[in-house]
């Protein structure tokens, strides 16, 4: 038997930014480079690695080196899984270098109060960040200054970000059932480093307390990593095949749906639930739509397999129980596989005091799993409207023609 723990072997890693509130990495001094392309300084602290499966290509940026650039903004790609800002830098020799620097996802930026309208072509721009290891025209953004506006940090919440008023949200519908309708998202996560600890992604409401050492560092965002699952021989072979698949077949690198479990919360996606007596519709921010049939006692004998599967639901008191079968084979997350025999049971429970919607999951796959997949995650009323954002993988390492 094999114990598979998240993240899978081929998942990407996110490297620490080590930024204090001013945006300057601790333990190093920034070498200023005006109108020139990247002159980097080595950090005096060791490289720390924090797991985060599907922060695409984060390992291709060198956190030991820092860059500071100035130029003219040319355009913005406000997309998932990462947005990119494009600008021209003029070197001392007069040569123009077109830079492309990676920011957070469009969904996360929008939830933080950022918008495409902030990025006006022709405006002056200053960027500090980390260079790409092999592409001298690419970097990550740690701080950003647009024109004469205040400098922004990568994870900054802007003052015009909308807070969520839950006081007027009815707990129940007219029929007495819990009100699950609306827009939902996992609490935003930002990087934080506790005293003497390692950097990690933490809920934004806990970040200051964790940085001050008043709260312990959590394991990581719930639902972003598969729980330990013991695989059968067939499951091990399928996992190995997923690890060896070409980039063009990896759903996280080709803007495809991964699974109904992973995509509900990963990377702060905003989802939407529409509720009626006979059906509950669940729309995922990645473009997947599920229909939970509330008027069926059993699944039909023949159902065409799909990524969403076929779902039937019932109420167990105030808990919505969703039973789903008829999946296309694929991965639940990373290289954790599932076959067409996957059977998922989800239990959605709404906390009447906090309006937190918790999902408890039990998944079985007799072909690939020797035991059960057991997990839990939760979402809150979303801080931005539901929208299926444009998705395009723009990381330089995935733009190679013919890449396999």
mmCIF file of C-alpha atoms in Angstrom, residues 72-78 84-87 99-100 119-122 125 394:
data_model
loop_
_atom_site.group_PDB
_atom_site.id
_atom_site.type_symbol
_atom_site.label_atom_id
_atom_site.label_comp_id
_atom_site.label_asym_id
_atom_site.label_seq_id
_atom_site.Cartn_x
_atom_site.Cartn_y
_atom_site.Cartn_z
ATOM 1 C CA UNK A 72 6.075 52.686 -18.865
ATOM 2 C CA UNK A 73 2.988 50.524 -18.501
ATOM 3 C CA UNK A 74 1.889 48.964 -21.788
ATOM 4 C CA UNK A 75 -0.939 46.600 -20.827
ATOM 5 C CA UNK A 76 -2.455 44.339 -18.187
ATOM 6 C CA UNK A 77 -3.616 40.733 -18.429
ATOM 7 C CA UNK A 78 -6.252 40.516 -15.683
ATOM 8 C CA UNK A 84 0.486 39.893 -15.476
ATOM 9 C CA UNK A 85 1.501 43.523 -15.804
ATOM 10 C CA UNK A 86 3.486 44.431 -18.947
ATOM 11 C CA UNK A 87 5.800 47.441 -19.165
ATOM 12 C CA UNK A 99 8.936 43.107 -19.118
ATOM 13 C CA UNK A 100 6.106 40.857 -17.943
ATOM 14 C CA UNK A 119 -3.607 50.138 -14.839
ATOM 15 C CA UNK A 120 -3.620 52.903 -17.452
ATOM 16 C CA UNK A 121 -1.346 52.306 -20.480
ATOM 17 C CA UNK A 122 1.386 54.923 -20.704
ATOM 18 C CA UNK A 125 5.372 52.129 -13.192
ATOM 19 C CA UNK A 394 0.877 33.046 -18.977
#
